[in-house]
PDB file of C-alpha atoms and ligand atoms in Angstrom:
ATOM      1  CA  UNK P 909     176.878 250.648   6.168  1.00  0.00           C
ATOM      2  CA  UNK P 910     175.263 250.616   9.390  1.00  0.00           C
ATOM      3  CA  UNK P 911     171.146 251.170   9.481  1.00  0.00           C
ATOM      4  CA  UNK P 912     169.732 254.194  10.733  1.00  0.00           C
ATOM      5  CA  UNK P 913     166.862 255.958  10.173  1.00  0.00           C
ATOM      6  CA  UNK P 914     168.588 258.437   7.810  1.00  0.00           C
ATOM      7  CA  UNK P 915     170.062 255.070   6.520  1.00  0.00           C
ATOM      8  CA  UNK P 916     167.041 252.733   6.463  1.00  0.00           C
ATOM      9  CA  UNK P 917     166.421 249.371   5.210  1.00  0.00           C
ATOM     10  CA  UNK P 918     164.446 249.644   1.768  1.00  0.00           C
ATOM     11  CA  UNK P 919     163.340 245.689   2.453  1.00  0.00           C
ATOM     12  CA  UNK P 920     162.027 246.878   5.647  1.00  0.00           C
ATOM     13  CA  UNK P 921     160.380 249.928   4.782  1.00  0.00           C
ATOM     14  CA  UNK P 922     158.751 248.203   1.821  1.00  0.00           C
ATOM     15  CA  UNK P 923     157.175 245.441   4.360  1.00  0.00           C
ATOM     16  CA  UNK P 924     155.523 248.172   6.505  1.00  0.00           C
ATOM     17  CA  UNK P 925     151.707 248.893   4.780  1.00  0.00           C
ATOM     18  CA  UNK P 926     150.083 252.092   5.268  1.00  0.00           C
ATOM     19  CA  UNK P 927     153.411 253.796   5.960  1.00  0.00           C
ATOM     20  CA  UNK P 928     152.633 257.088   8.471  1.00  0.00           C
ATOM     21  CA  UNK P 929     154.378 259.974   7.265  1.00  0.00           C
ATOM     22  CA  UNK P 930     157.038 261.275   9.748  1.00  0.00           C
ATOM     23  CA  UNK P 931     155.695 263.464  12.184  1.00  0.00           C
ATOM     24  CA  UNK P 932     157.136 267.145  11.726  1.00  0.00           C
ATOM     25  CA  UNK P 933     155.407 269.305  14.212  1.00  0.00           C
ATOM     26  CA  UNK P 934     153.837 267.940  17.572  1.00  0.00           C
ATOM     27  CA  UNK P 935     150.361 267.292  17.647  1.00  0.00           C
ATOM     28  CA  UNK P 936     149.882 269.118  21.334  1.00  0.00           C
ATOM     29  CA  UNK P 937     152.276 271.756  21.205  1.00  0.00           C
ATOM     30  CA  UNK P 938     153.598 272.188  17.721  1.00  0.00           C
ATOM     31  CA  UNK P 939     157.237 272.038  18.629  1.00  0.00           C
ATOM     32  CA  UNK P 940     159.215 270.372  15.868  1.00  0.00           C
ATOM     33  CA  UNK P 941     159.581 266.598  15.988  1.00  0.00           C
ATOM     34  CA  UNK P 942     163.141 265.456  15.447  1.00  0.00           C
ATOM     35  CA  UNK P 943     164.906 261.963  15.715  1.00  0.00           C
ATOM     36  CA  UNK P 944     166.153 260.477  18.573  1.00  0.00           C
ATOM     37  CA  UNK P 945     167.301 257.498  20.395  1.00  0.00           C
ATOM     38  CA  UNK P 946     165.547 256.254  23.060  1.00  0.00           C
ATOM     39  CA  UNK P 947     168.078 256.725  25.551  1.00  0.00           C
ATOM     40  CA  UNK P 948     167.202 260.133  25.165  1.00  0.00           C
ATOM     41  CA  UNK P 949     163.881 258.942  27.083  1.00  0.00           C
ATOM     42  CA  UNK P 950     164.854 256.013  28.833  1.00  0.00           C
ATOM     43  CA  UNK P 951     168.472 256.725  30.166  1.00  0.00           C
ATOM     44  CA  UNK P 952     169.776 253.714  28.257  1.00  0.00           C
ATOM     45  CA  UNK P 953     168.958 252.434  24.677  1.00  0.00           C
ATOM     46  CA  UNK P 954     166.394 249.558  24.404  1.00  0.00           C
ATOM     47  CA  UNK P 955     165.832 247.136  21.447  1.00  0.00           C
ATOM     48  CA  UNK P 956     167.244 246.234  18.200  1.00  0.00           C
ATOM     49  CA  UNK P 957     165.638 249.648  16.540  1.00  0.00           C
ATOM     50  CA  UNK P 958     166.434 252.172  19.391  1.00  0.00           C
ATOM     51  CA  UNK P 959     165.384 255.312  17.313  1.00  0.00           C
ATOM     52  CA  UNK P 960     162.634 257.625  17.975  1.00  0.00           C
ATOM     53  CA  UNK P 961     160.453 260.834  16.728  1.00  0.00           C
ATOM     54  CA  UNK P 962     160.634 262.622  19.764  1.00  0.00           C
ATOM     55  CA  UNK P 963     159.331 266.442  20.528  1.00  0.00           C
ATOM     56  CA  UNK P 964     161.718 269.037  21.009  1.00  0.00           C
ATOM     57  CA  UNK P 965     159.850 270.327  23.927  1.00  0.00           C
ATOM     58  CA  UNK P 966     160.769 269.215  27.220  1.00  0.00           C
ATOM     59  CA  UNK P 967     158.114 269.588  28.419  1.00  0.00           C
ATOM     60  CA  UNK P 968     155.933 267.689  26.629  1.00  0.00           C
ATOM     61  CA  UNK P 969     157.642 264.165  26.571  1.00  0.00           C
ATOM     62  CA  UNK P 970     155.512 263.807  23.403  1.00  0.00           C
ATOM     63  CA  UNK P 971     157.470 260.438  21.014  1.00  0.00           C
ATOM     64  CA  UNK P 972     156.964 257.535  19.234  1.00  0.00           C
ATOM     65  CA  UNK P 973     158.987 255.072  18.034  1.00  0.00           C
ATOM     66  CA  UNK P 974     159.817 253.546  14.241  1.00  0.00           C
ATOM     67  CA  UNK P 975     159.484 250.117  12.781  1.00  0.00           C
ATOM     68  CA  UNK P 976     162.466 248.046  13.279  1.00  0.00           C
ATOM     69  CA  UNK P 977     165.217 249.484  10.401  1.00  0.00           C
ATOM     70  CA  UNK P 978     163.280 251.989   8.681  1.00  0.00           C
ATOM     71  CA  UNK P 979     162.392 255.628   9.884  1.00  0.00           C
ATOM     72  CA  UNK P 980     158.590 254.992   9.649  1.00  0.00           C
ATOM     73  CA  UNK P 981     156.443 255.719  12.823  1.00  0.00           C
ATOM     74  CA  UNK P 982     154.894 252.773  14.582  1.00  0.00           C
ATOM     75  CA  UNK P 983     151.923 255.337  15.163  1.00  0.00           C
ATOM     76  CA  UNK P 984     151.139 258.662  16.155  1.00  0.00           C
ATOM     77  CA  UNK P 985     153.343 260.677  18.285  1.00  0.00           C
ATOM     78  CA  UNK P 986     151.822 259.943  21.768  1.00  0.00           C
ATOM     79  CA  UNK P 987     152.410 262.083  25.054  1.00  0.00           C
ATOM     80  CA  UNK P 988     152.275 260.261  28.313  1.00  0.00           C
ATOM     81  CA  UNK P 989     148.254 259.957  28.907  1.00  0.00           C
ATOM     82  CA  UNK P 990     147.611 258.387  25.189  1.00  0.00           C
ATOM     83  CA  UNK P 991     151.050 256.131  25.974  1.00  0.00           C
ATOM     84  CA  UNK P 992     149.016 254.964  29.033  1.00  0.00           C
ATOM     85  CA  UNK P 993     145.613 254.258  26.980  1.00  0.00           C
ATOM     86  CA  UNK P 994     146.924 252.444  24.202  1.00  0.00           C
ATOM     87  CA  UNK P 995     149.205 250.029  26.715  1.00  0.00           C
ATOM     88  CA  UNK P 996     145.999 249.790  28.911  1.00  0.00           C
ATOM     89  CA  UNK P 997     143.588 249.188  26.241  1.00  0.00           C
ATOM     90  CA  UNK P 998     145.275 247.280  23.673  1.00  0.00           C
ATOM     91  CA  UNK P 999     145.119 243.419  26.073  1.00  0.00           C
ATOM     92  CA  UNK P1000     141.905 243.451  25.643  1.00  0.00           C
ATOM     93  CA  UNK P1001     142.178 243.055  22.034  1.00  0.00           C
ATOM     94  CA  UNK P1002     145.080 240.727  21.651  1.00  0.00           C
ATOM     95  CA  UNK P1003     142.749 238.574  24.122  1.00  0.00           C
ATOM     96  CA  UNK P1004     140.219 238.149  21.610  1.00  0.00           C
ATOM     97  CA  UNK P1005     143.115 236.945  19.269  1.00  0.00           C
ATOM     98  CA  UNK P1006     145.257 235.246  21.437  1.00  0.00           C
ATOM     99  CA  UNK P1007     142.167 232.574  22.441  1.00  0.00           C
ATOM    100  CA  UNK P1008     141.802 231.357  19.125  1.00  0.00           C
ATOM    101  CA  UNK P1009     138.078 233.104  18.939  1.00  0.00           C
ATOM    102  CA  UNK P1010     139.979 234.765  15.311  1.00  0.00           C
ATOM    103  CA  UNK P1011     142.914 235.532  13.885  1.00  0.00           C
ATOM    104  CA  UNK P1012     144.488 238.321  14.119  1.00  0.00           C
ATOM    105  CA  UNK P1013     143.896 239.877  10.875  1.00  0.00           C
ATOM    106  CA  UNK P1014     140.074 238.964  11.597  1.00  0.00           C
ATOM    107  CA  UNK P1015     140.165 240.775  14.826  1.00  0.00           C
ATOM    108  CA  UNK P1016     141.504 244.175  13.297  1.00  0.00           C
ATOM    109  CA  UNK P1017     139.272 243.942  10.491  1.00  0.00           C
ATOM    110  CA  UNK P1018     136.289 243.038  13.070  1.00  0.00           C
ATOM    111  CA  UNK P1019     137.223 245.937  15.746  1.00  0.00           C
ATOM    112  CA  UNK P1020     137.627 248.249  12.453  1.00  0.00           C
ATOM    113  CA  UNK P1021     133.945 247.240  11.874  1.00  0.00           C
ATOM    114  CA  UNK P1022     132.917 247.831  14.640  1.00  0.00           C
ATOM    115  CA  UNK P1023     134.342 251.477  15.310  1.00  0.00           C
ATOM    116  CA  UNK P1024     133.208 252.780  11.952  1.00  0.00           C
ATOM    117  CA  UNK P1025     136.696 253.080  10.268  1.00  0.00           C
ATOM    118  CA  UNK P1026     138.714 251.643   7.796  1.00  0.00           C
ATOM    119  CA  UNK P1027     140.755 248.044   8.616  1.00  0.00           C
ATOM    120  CA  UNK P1028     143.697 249.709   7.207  1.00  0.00           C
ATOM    121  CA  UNK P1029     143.751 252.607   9.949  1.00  0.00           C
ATOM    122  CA  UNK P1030     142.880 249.651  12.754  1.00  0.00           C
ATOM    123  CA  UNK P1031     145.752 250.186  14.960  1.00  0.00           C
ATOM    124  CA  UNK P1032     146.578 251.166  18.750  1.00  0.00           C
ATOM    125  CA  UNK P1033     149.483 252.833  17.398  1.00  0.00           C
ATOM    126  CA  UNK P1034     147.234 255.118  14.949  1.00  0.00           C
ATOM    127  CA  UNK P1035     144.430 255.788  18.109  1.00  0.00           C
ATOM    128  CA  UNK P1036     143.417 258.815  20.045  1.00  0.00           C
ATOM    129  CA  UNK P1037     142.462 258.516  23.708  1.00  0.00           C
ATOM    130  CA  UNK P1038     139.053 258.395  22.937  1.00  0.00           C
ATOM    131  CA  UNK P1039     139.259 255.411  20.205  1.00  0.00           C
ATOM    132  CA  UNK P1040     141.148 253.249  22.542  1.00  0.00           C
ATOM    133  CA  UNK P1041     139.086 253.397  25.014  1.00  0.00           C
ATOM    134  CA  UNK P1042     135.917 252.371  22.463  1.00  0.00           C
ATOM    135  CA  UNK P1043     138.246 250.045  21.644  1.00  0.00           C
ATOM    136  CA  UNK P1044     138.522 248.476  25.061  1.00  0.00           C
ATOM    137  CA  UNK P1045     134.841 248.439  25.836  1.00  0.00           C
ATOM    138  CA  UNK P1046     133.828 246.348  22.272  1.00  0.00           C
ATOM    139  CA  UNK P1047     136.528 244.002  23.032  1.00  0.00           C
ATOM    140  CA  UNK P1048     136.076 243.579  26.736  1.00  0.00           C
ATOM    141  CA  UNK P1049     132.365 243.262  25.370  1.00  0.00           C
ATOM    142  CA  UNK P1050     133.140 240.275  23.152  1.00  0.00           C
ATOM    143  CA  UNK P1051     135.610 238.540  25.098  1.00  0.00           C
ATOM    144  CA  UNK P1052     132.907 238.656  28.240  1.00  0.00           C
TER     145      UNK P1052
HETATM  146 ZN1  LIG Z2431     155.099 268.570  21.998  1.00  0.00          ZN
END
């Protein structure tokens, strides 16, 4: 039977740690959250996982997308000025990675350190406004 996520992948879902629950109401303007493909947003469908928690407002534009086969959020649902922050912010950090100066892992678990919360909630995906742009000052600070 084909994948969806009201068919997910129980291998995949059992890879992704610290699962996010599915949003249900929007975070700005409480509208319900249902599932949607991204074509809904984009015009056409992108990727091998093209499903989405999307608000039911139109106005808002409010989504997020899943991991790849399961129906678990990547992040937080994200309207178009935190979209913007995390993409803007989150270079900075694969920088530090990327040239060697840690791994990966390291990194997170460093930049967790370093904004006071816990490695396991270290991701753009998970981040206000606010804590990505922290973010991109202590990185931008080490990578100087
Ligand atoms: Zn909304």
């Amino acid at each position: 039977m084909e994948k969806t996520p009201y068919n997910p992948s129980k291998k995949a879902t059992g890879r992704v740690k610290n699962p996010l629950p599915a949003p249900v109401d929007c975070r700005y303007c409480q509208s319900p959250v249902s599932i949607a493909k991204n074509s809904a947003i984009y015009g056409r469908e992108y990727g091998e996982w093209p499903w989405l928690y999307v608000c039911e407002s139109s106005l808002c534009r409010a989504y997020i997308g899943m991991h790849p086969f399961t129906a678990i959020p990547l992040g937080t649902l994200a309207n178009q000025e935190l979209r913007n922050a995390r993409k803007e912010c989150k270079p900075a950090f694969n920088h530090i990675w990327q040239s060697g100066l840690m791994t990966r892992t390291e990194a997170y678990q460093w930049l967790a350190k370093k904004l006071s919360i816990p490695a396991g909630e270290c991701h753009f995906g998970w981040f206000d406004v606010d804590l990505c742009h922290r973010a991109k000052l202590i990185c931008e600070g080490v990578a100087a």
